Short mmCIF file of C-alpha atoms in Angstrom, two decimals:
data_model
loop_
_atom_site.label_atom_id
_atom_site.label_comp_id
_atom_site.label_asym_id
_atom_site.label_seq_id
_atom_site.Cartn_x
_atom_site.Cartn_y
_atom_site.Cartn_z
CA MET D 1450 -0.05 0.00 0.04
CA LYS D 1451 2.78 2.29 0.78
CA ASN D 1452 4.26 1.93 -2.57
CA LYS D 1453 0.94 2.70 -4.15
CA ILE D 1454 0.68 5.89 -2.25
CA ALA D 1455 4.07 6.85 -3.25
CA PHE D 1456 3.36 6.19 -6.90
CA LEU D 1457 0.10 8.12 -6.66
CA GLY D 1458 1.79 11.09 -5.15
CA LEU D 1459 4.71 11.03 -7.73
CA PHE D 1460 2.18 10.58 -10.70
CA LEU D 1461 -0.01 13.59 -9.41
CA PHE D 1462 3.09 15.70 -8.86
CA ILE D 1463 4.46 14.90 -12.34
CA THR D 1464 1.32 15.61 -14.17
CA THR D 1465 0.61 18.85 -12.38
CA VAL D 1466 4.07 20.07 -12.91
CA SER D 1467 3.98 19.19 -16.59
CA PHE D 1468 0.91 21.39 -17.03
CA SER D 1469 2.18 24.17 -14.80
CA GLN D 1470 2.47 26.42 -17.83
CA SER D 1471 -0.98 25.76 -19.03
CA ILE D 1472 -2.56 28.18 -16.78
CA SER D 1473 -5.70 30.32 -16.42
CA SER D 1474 -6.95 31.86 -19.73
CA SER D 1475 -9.59 34.14 -18.43
CA PRO D 1476 -10.15 37.56 -20.32
CA TYR D 1477 -10.19 38.89 -16.89
CA SER D 1478 -6.47 38.25 -16.38
CA LEU D 1479 -6.11 41.49 -18.76
CA TYR D 1480 -6.38 43.61 -15.45
CA GLY D 1481 -3.84 44.31 -12.90
CA LEU D 1482 -1.47 41.31 -12.15
CA GLY D 1483 -3.97 39.04 -13.67
CA SER D 1484 -6.48 36.56 -12.34
CA LEU D 1485 -5.61 35.42 -8.92
CA TYR D 1486 -5.43 31.72 -8.11
CA ASP D 1487 -7.43 29.96 -5.22
CA SER D 1488 -4.59 27.60 -4.56
CA ASP D 1489 -6.33 25.91 -1.53
CA PHE D 1490 -4.99 22.91 0.17
CA GLY D 1491 -6.46 19.67 1.46
CA SER D 1492 -10.15 19.44 1.51
CA ILE D 1493 -10.68 23.21 1.48
CA PRO D 1494 -11.73 23.58 -2.20
CA GLY D 1495 -14.70 21.26 -1.12
CA ILE D 1496 -15.98 23.71 1.56
CA GLY D 1497 -16.07 26.77 -0.56
CA SER D 1498 -12.63 28.01 0.17
CA SER D 1499 -13.51 28.58 3.82
CA GLY D 1500 -11.37 27.70 6.71
CA ILE D 1501 -9.61 30.46 8.46
CA ALA D 1502 -10.34 28.77 11.90
CA LEU D 1503 -9.35 25.00 10.94
CA PRO D 1504 -6.21 23.85 12.61
CA SER D 1505 -3.45 22.04 10.62
CA ASN D 1506 -3.65 18.80 12.66
CA ARG D 1507 -4.78 16.72 9.69
CA PHE D 1508 -3.73 18.76 6.62
CA ILE D 1509 -1.93 21.98 5.78
CA ASN D 1510 -4.25 25.05 6.12
CA ASN D 1511 -2.91 27.61 3.77
CA LEU D 1512 -5.52 30.24 4.85
CA ASN D 1513 -3.94 30.72 8.22
CA PRO D 1514 -0.42 30.42 9.45
CA ALA D 1515 -1.60 30.13 13.09
CA SER D 1516 -3.20 26.86 12.38
CA LEU D 1517 0.44 25.24 12.37
CA GLY D 1518 0.39 25.80 16.19
CA PHE D 1519 -2.13 22.82 16.51
CA MET D 1520 -0.03 20.49 14.35
CA TYR D 1521 0.49 17.02 15.90
CA GLN D 1522 3.97 16.23 17.15
CA ASN D 1523 6.12 13.82 15.07
CA HIS D 1524 3.82 14.12 11.97
CA PHE D 1525 5.12 15.40 8.60
CA LEU D 1526 2.47 16.66 6.23
CA PHE D 1527 2.77 16.94 2.36
CA ASP D 1528 0.19 18.36 0.04
CA VAL D 1529 0.23 18.63 -3.86
CA GLY D 1530 -2.53 19.63 -6.11
CA GLY D 1531 -3.88 20.34 -9.55
CA LYS D 1532 -6.98 21.42 -11.34
CA ALA D 1533 -8.91 20.72 -14.65
CA ILE D 1534 -11.15 23.64 -15.84
CA LEU D 1535 -13.76 23.94 -18.40
CA SER D 1536 -14.64 27.40 -19.02
CA SER D 1537 -17.04 29.36 -21.30
CA TYR D 1538 -17.01 33.10 -22.14
CA GLU D 1539 -19.95 35.06 -23.41
CA ASN D 1540 -20.49 38.75 -24.39
CA ASN D 1541 -23.34 40.45 -26.35
CA SER D 1542 -22.17 39.21 -29.63
CA LYS D 1543 -20.42 35.76 -29.13
CA LYS D 1544 -19.58 32.74 -26.90
CA GLU D 1545 -16.53 30.48 -26.88
CA SER D 1546 -15.15 27.70 -24.60
CA ARG D 1547 -11.76 26.92 -23.37
CA ASN D 1548 -10.05 24.02 -21.38
CA ASN D 1549 -6.87 24.01 -19.28
CA LEU D 1550 -5.13 22.29 -16.55
CA GLN D 1551 -3.49 24.08 -13.77
CA PHE D 1552 -0.78 23.27 -11.14
CA SER D 1553 -2.31 24.36 -7.87
CA HIS D 1554 0.47 23.92 -5.29
CA ILE D 1555 3.22 21.81 -3.59
CA ALA D 1556 3.78 22.13 0.29
CA PHE D 1557 4.96 20.38 3.31
CA ALA D 1558 4.86 21.11 7.03
CA PHE D 1559 6.70 19.75 10.02
CA PRO D 1560 6.78 20.50 13.70
CA VAL D 1561 9.86 22.01 15.36
CA SER D 1562 8.62 21.62 18.91
CA PRO D 1563 5.55 20.27 20.75
CA LYS D 1564 3.97 23.83 20.30
CA SER D 1565 5.15 24.97 16.90
CA ALA D 1566 5.57 24.13 13.35
CA PHE D 1567 7.00 25.31 9.91
CA SER D 1568 5.44 24.97 6.46
CA LEU D 1569 6.97 25.75 2.94
CA ALA D 1570 4.80 26.21 -0.15
CA LEU D 1571 5.23 27.10 -3.85
CA LYS D 1572 2.10 27.99 -5.81
CA PRO D 1573 1.12 30.27 -8.67
CA TYR D 1574 -0.16 33.61 -7.49
CA SER D 1575 -1.74 35.05 -10.60
CA SER D 1576 -2.00 34.50 -14.29
CA SER D 1577 -2.05 36.99 -17.01
CA THR D 1578 -2.65 34.56 -19.76
CA PHE D 1579 -5.33 35.89 -22.23
CA LYS D 1580 -6.29 36.46 -25.85
CA ILE D 1581 -8.77 39.12 -26.90
CA SER D 1582 -9.94 39.75 -30.49
CA ASN D 1583 -11.76 42.63 -31.98
CA LEU D 1584 -13.12 44.04 -28.73
CA SER D 1585 -14.68 47.33 -29.22
CA LEU D 1586 -14.10 49.94 -26.45
CA PRO D 1587 -15.06 53.70 -26.25
CA ILE D 1588 -12.48 56.44 -26.59
CA GLN D 1589 -12.70 58.52 -23.47
CA ASP D 1590 -14.31 61.91 -23.80
CA SER D 1591 -15.42 60.89 -27.41
CA GLN D 1592 -18.32 59.33 -29.16
CA GLU D 1593 -15.86 56.88 -31.20
CA ASN D 1594 -14.61 53.57 -30.34
CA TYR D 1595 -11.39 51.73 -31.01
CA THR D 1596 -10.70 48.24 -31.41
CA LEU D 1597 -8.40 46.10 -29.17
CA ASN D 1598 -6.64 42.87 -30.22
CA ALA D 1599 -4.44 41.70 -27.12
CA THR D 1600 -2.52 38.58 -26.11
CA GLY D 1601 -0.78 38.00 -22.75
CA THR D 1602 1.38 35.42 -21.13
CA GLY D 1603 3.01 34.84 -17.74
CA GLY D 1604 2.04 35.60 -14.04
CA LEU D 1605 3.53 35.70 -10.59
CA ASN D 1606 4.54 32.75 -8.36
CA ASP D 1607 4.28 32.70 -4.60
CA PHE D 1608 6.93 31.01 -2.35
CA ASP D 1609 5.51 31.01 1.09
CA VAL D 1610 7.13 30.25 4.36
CA SER D 1611 4.93 30.03 7.48
CA TYR D 1612 5.45 29.48 11.26
CA GLY D 1613 2.77 28.80 13.78
CA TYR D 1614 3.28 28.82 17.57
CA ARG D 1615 0.78 27.51 20.29
CA ILE D 1616 0.25 29.36 23.57
CA GLY D 1617 -1.07 27.07 26.19
CA LYS D 1618 -3.92 24.79 24.80
CA LYS D 1619 -6.25 27.20 23.24
CA ILE D 1620 -4.49 29.94 21.55
CA ALA D 1621 -2.14 29.90 18.57
CA LEU D 1622 -0.37 32.75 16.72
CA GLY D 1623 1.32 32.55 13.12
CA LEU D 1624 3.53 34.58 10.79
CA SER D 1625 3.77 34.08 7.06
CA THR D 1626 6.05 35.61 4.60
CA SER D 1627 5.24 35.42 0.89
CA VAL D 1628 7.91 36.04 -1.79
CA LEU D 1629 6.07 36.99 -5.08
CA PHE D 1630 7.96 37.08 -8.33
CA GLY D 1631 7.55 36.62 -12.14
CA ASN D 1632 6.91 38.39 -15.24
CA THR D 1633 4.18 39.06 -17.78
CA THR D 1634 4.18 39.81 -21.59
CA ASP D 1635 1.61 41.85 -23.14
CA ASP D 1636 1.16 42.37 -26.88
CA ARG D 1637 -1.71 44.92 -27.94
CA ASP D 1638 -2.99 46.35 -31.10
CA TYR D 1639 -5.04 49.53 -31.06
CA SER D 1640 -6.96 50.37 -34.28
CA ILE D 1641 -8.46 53.70 -34.64
CA ALA D 1642 -9.68 54.69 -38.11
CA ASN D 1643 -6.92 53.78 -40.73
CA SER D 1644 -4.12 53.42 -38.16
CA VAL D 1645 -2.95 50.62 -35.89
CA THR D 1646 -0.48 51.00 -32.94
CA ASN D 1647 1.26 48.13 -31.46
CA ILE D 1648 2.59 48.08 -27.94
CA TYR D 1649 4.59 45.08 -26.75
CA LYS D 1650 6.04 45.06 -23.26
CA LYS D 1651 7.44 42.52 -20.84
CA THR D 1652 7.21 43.47 -17.07
CA ASN D 1653 9.07 41.80 -14.31
CA TYR D 1654 7.78 41.91 -10.74
CA ASN D 1655 9.00 41.13 -7.42
CA GLY D 1656 7.92 41.81 -3.74
CA VAL D 1657 7.48 40.53 -0.18
CA ARG D 1658 4.28 40.27 1.72
CA ALA D 1659 3.80 39.40 5.44
CA SER D 1660 0.58 37.89 6.98
CA LEU D 1661 -0.27 37.53 10.73
CA GLY D 1662 -2.80 34.90 11.95
CA GLY D 1663 -4.42 33.73 15.04
CA GLN D 1664 -6.71 31.00 16.28
CA PHE D 1665 -8.51 30.79 19.60
CA LYS D 1666 -10.27 27.41 20.69
CA VAL D 1667 -13.30 28.42 22.52
CA ASP D 1668 -13.85 24.66 23.45
CA SER D 1669 -13.36 21.37 21.83
CA THR D 1670 -16.09 21.96 19.23
CA PHE D 1671 -15.74 25.83 18.50
CA THR D 1672 -12.81 27.61 17.14
CA LEU D 1673 -12.31 31.32 16.00
CA GLY D 1674 -9.68 32.47 13.67
CA MET D 1675 -8.42 35.63 11.95
CA ASN D 1676 -5.76 36.62 9.55
CA LEU D 1677 -4.16 39.93 8.64
CA LYS D 1678 -2.29 40.52 5.23
CA SER D 1679 -0.03 43.67 5.32
CA PRO D 1680 -0.14 46.24 2.41
CA THR D 1681 2.89 46.00 0.18
CA LYS D 1682 4.43 47.24 -3.01
CA ILE D 1683 5.26 44.91 -5.90
CA ASN D 1684 8.21 46.46 -7.71
CA ALA D 1685 8.04 46.54 -11.50
CA THR D 1686 10.25 47.22 -14.43
CA LYS D 1687 9.40 46.92 -18.06
CA VAL D 1688 11.04 46.55 -21.56
CA GLN D 1689 8.67 48.13 -24.21
CA SER D 1690 8.54 48.44 -28.02
CA VAL D 1691 5.99 50.74 -29.76
CA THR D 1692 5.09 50.60 -33.54
CA SER D 1693 2.46 52.66 -35.45
CA VAL D 1694 1.26 51.31 -38.82
CA PHE D 1695 -0.45 53.72 -41.34
CA ASN D 1696 -1.69 53.48 -45.01
CA SER D 1697 1.75 55.02 -46.05
CA GLY D 1698 4.03 52.75 -43.93
CA SER D 1699 5.19 52.06 -40.41
CA LEU D 1700 6.97 53.98 -37.68
CA ALA D 1701 8.89 52.49 -34.91
CA ILE D 1702 8.50 54.87 -31.94
CA GLU D 1703 10.30 52.71 -29.32
CA SER D 1704 12.48 49.54 -29.65
CA GLU D 1705 13.11 47.36 -26.61
CA VAL D 1706 13.36 50.37 -24.19
CA ALA D 1707 14.00 49.46 -20.65
CA SER D 1708 12.45 51.67 -17.93
CA ASP D 1709 10.55 51.67 -14.61
CA THR D 1710 6.90 51.41 -14.61
CA ASP D 1711 4.04 51.92 -12.15
CA ASP D 1712 4.59 49.69 -9.20
CA TYR D 1713 1.70 47.46 -8.02
CA TYR D 1714 0.16 47.99 -4.75
CA MET D 1715 -1.55 45.28 -2.66
CA PRO D 1716 -3.85 46.47 0.21
CA LEU D 1717 -4.42 45.65 3.72
CA GLU D 1718 -6.66 42.58 3.84
CA ILE D 1719 -8.53 41.34 6.94
CA GLY D 1720 -10.09 37.96 7.43
CA VAL D 1721 -12.10 36.35 10.23
CA GLY D 1722 -13.67 32.91 10.37
CA LEU D 1723 -15.37 30.28 12.64
CA SER D 1724 -15.49 26.60 12.86
CA LYS D 1725 -18.20 24.75 14.82
CA VAL D 1726 -18.48 20.95 15.07
CA PHE D 1727 -22.07 19.53 15.81
CA LYS D 1728 -22.69 15.98 17.23
CA ASN D 1729 -18.74 15.22 16.44
CA ASN D 1730 -19.33 14.62 12.81
CA LEU D 1731 -20.81 17.79 11.07
CA ASN D 1732 -18.44 20.71 10.80
CA LEU D 1733 -19.56 24.28 9.83
CA THR D 1734 -16.88 26.66 8.62
CA LEU D 1735 -17.72 30.43 7.85
CA ASP D 1736 -15.28 33.11 6.72
CA TYR D 1737 -15.52 36.87 5.83
CA GLY D 1738 -12.80 38.82 4.19
CA LYS D 1739 -12.23 42.50 3.53
CA GLY D 1740 -9.62 43.99 1.01
CA LEU D 1741 -9.06 47.67 1.28
CA TRP D 1742 -8.12 48.45 -2.37
CA ASN D 1743 -9.41 51.93 -2.09
CA SER D 1744 -6.39 52.82 -0.06
CA THR D 1745 -3.98 51.81 -2.60
CA ASN D 1746 -4.83 54.88 -4.67
CA GLN D 1747 -4.26 53.11 -8.00
CA SER D 1748 -6.44 52.22 -11.17
CA ASP D 1749 -6.10 49.98 -14.03
CA LEU D 1750 -6.21 51.22 -17.67
CA TYR D 1751 -9.70 49.98 -18.04
CA GLY D 1752 -11.12 50.01 -14.57
CA ASN D 1753 -10.75 51.23 -10.85
CA PHE D 1754 -9.77 49.32 -7.76
CA VAL D 1755 -12.46 49.31 -5.22
CA ASN D 1756 -12.83 47.69 -1.70
CA GLN D 1757 -13.54 43.95 -1.92
CA ASP D 1758 -15.68 41.74 0.36
CA LYS D 1759 -15.41 37.94 0.37
CA PHE D 1760 -17.90 35.34 2.00
CA ALA D 1761 -17.30 31.75 2.29
CA LEU D 1762 -19.48 28.97 3.83
CA GLY D 1763 -18.62 25.41 4.11
CA PHE D 1764 -20.01 22.00 5.61
CA SER D 1765 -18.25 18.75 5.95
CA TYR D 1766 -19.55 15.46 7.22
CA SER D 1767 -17.94 12.21 8.35
CA LYS D 1768 -19.02 9.38 10.79
CA PRO D 1769 -17.34 8.91 14.02
CA ASN D 1770 -13.76 7.74 14.24
CA ASN D 1771 -14.52 4.29 15.60
CA ILE D 1772 -16.06 3.27 12.36
CA ARG D 1773 -13.95 0.72 10.63
CA SER D 1774 -15.72 0.30 7.19
CA TYR D 1775 -13.85 2.32 4.47
CA SER D 1776 -16.94 3.77 3.06
CA ASP D 1777 -17.98 5.13 6.53
CA ARG D 1778 -14.47 6.91 6.85
CA ILE D 1779 -15.02 8.89 3.69
CA GLN D 1780 -15.71 12.78 4.35
CA TYR D 1781 -18.29 14.57 2.28
CA SER D 1782 -18.18 18.45 1.92
CA THR D 1783 -20.04 21.22 0.14
CA GLY D 1784 -19.56 25.01 0.18
CA PHE D 1785 -20.49 28.40 -1.34
CA ASN D 1786 -18.19 31.35 -2.04
CA TYR D 1787 -19.16 34.93 -3.11
CA ASP D 1788 -16.55 37.61 -3.95
CA THR D 1789 -17.60 41.25 -4.71
CA GLY D 1790 -14.26 41.64 -6.66
CA TYR D 1791 -11.86 44.38 -6.36
CA LEU D 1792 -12.23 45.89 -10.00
CA GLU D 1793 -14.92 48.25 -11.39
CA VAL D 1794 -15.30 48.82 -15.07
CA ASP D 1795 -17.66 51.53 -16.36
CA ASN D 1796 -19.09 51.57 -12.71
CA LYS D 1797 -19.84 47.75 -12.74
CA ARG D 1798 -18.37 45.23 -10.39
CA ILE D 1799 -16.66 42.30 -11.65
CA ASN D 1800 -17.92 39.92 -8.99
CA ALA D 1801 -17.80 36.12 -8.61
CA MET D 1802 -19.51 33.38 -7.05
CA SER D 1803 -19.20 29.38 -6.84
CA PHE D 1804 -20.81 26.33 -5.42
CA SER D 1805 -18.67 23.37 -4.61
CA VAL D 1806 -18.89 19.60 -3.40
CA GLY D 1807 -16.15 17.29 -2.47
CA VAL D 1808 -15.12 14.11 -0.87
CA SER D 1809 -11.96 12.99 1.08
CA LEU D 1810 -10.84 9.61 0.42
CA PRO D 1811 -8.71 8.22 3.33
CA ILE D 1812 -5.58 6.38 2.55
CA GLU D 1813 -4.55 3.58 5.10
CA ASN D 1814 -5.08 4.30 8.78
CA THR D 1815 -3.31 7.70 8.73
CA PHE D 1816 -4.43 11.23 8.02
CA SER D 1817 -3.52 10.87 4.37
CA ALA D 1818 -6.16 11.28 1.88
CA LEU D 1819 -7.04 12.13 -1.78
CA ASN D 1820 -9.30 15.24 -1.85
CA ILE D 1821 -11.50 15.45 -4.79
CA SER D 1822 -13.76 18.51 -5.44
CA TYR D 1823 -16.14 19.89 -8.16
CA SER D 1824 -16.93 23.46 -8.40
CA PHE D 1825 -19.23 25.48 -10.79
CA GLY D 1826 -18.80 29.17 -10.68
CA GLN D 1827 -19.53 32.41 -12.60
CA LYS D 1828 -17.60 35.63 -12.81
CA GLY D 1829 -18.54 39.02 -14.39
CA ARG D 1830 -21.58 39.82 -16.36
CA ILE D 1831 -22.87 40.34 -19.97
CA SER D 1832 -22.81 44.13 -20.62
CA ASP D 1833 -20.86 46.67 -22.63
CA GLY D 1834 -17.10 45.98 -22.32
CA LEU D 1835 -17.75 43.02 -19.94
CA ILE D 1836 -17.77 39.35 -20.26
CA LYS D 1837 -19.55 36.66 -18.40
CA GLU D 1838 -17.30 33.70 -17.45
CA ASN D 1839 -18.88 30.26 -16.33
CA TYR D 1840 -16.51 27.44 -15.35
CA HIS D 1841 -16.70 23.88 -14.13
CA LYS D 1842 -13.57 22.90 -12.09
CA LEU D 1843 -12.38 19.59 -10.88
CA SER D 1844 -9.69 19.93 -8.16
CA LEU D 1845 -7.40 17.07 -6.87
CA ASN D 1846 -5.35 17.39 -3.69
CA LEU D 1847 -3.31 14.61 -2.43
CA SER D 1848 -2.56 15.18 1.34
CA LEU D 1849 0.00 12.72 2.64
CA ASP D 1850 0.94 12.13 6.38
CA GLY D 1851 4.04 10.59 7.58
CA ILE D 1852 5.14 10.04 11.29
CA TRP D 1853 8.58 10.69 12.21
CA PHE D 1854 10.78 9.48 15.15
CA VAL D 1855 8.31 6.95 16.54
CA LYS D 1856 9.73 3.56 17.49
CA ARG D 1857 7.86 0.60 16.15
CA LYS D 1858 6.66 -1.78 18.70
CA PHE D 1859 6.08 -4.80 16.24
CA GLU D 1860 8.09 -5.49 13.10
#
């Protein structure tokens, strides 16, 4: 069985890494740093991406570094995941579908004392991979429109180091440091009347962001959690070429000119959550998050950044631990997520919502499990300049648990 587990883990890791470059192709990755990933670990995708108050005793909880303070001694946790997504995009004139596979994350956690633990994780942070053809947009302060053709590739990665420490039996605090790095390429043609202007640029980004977290066990069935992500600046530099094409010929305005560009600012983000267990087998998780984007005083070429609200609700069910039948040990989950979004285009919010269901299939008699979840979601709306995105997403997360430094009583 252990060889099968190792093979399964290796297969999933190779598969997801092989498709790590086939990332999100949402048209909304045109804005800002691109579409942000929901790289949730363990069974979190099945409960609507909620879980700020869940401890990291059976899986790595990437939503709150304080959860590491409740990790069991002598246990080593490993988590790797990937996603398959079928998306459809629709505006006033046409509809199209796209498929892609995404690498979600690779992470591991280990205790350093009976009251503390570390975790390391590598995951994509954002994707700026898009293709837009013949999009008509209004010229500011004019009755005329221009036509945009654009393609983009790249995105940012997130290398995360987290530490959690438990104070007594009920309180845990955590600190997380995220190193964000990567680059994007953006190739756009602007057509106005009989002229076309091409702007090609490659932008490099790097920055560091700190997060604080806390969890408080009110009793054995009720836990409160909170996290705080600090505002930070993502440094940016670009190399750009600009060419204009007219009926009479073409003119190279810039050719691979390196320069500084507008840095990207990430806001203060606050999240709170609770976890409540009913009758030892039904677990409720409820989260709320607030992103203060207004305070960054920045805007995108096609929209404005506005304060963001997130709501996540999840339920998970499993039978008591003394059940020996394999089917009775399976955990079932469902969840709902609503995000008001942080972008406003033509005074219209780009919001998103999703519904999810999932199962957690145990492996052997440890905390190891294969987590499978399905989500259906929507983003945006059909209106002038906006696109409605529908998606079906299948997430696979393999969570492995190993026990260190425990002497066997039987060989």
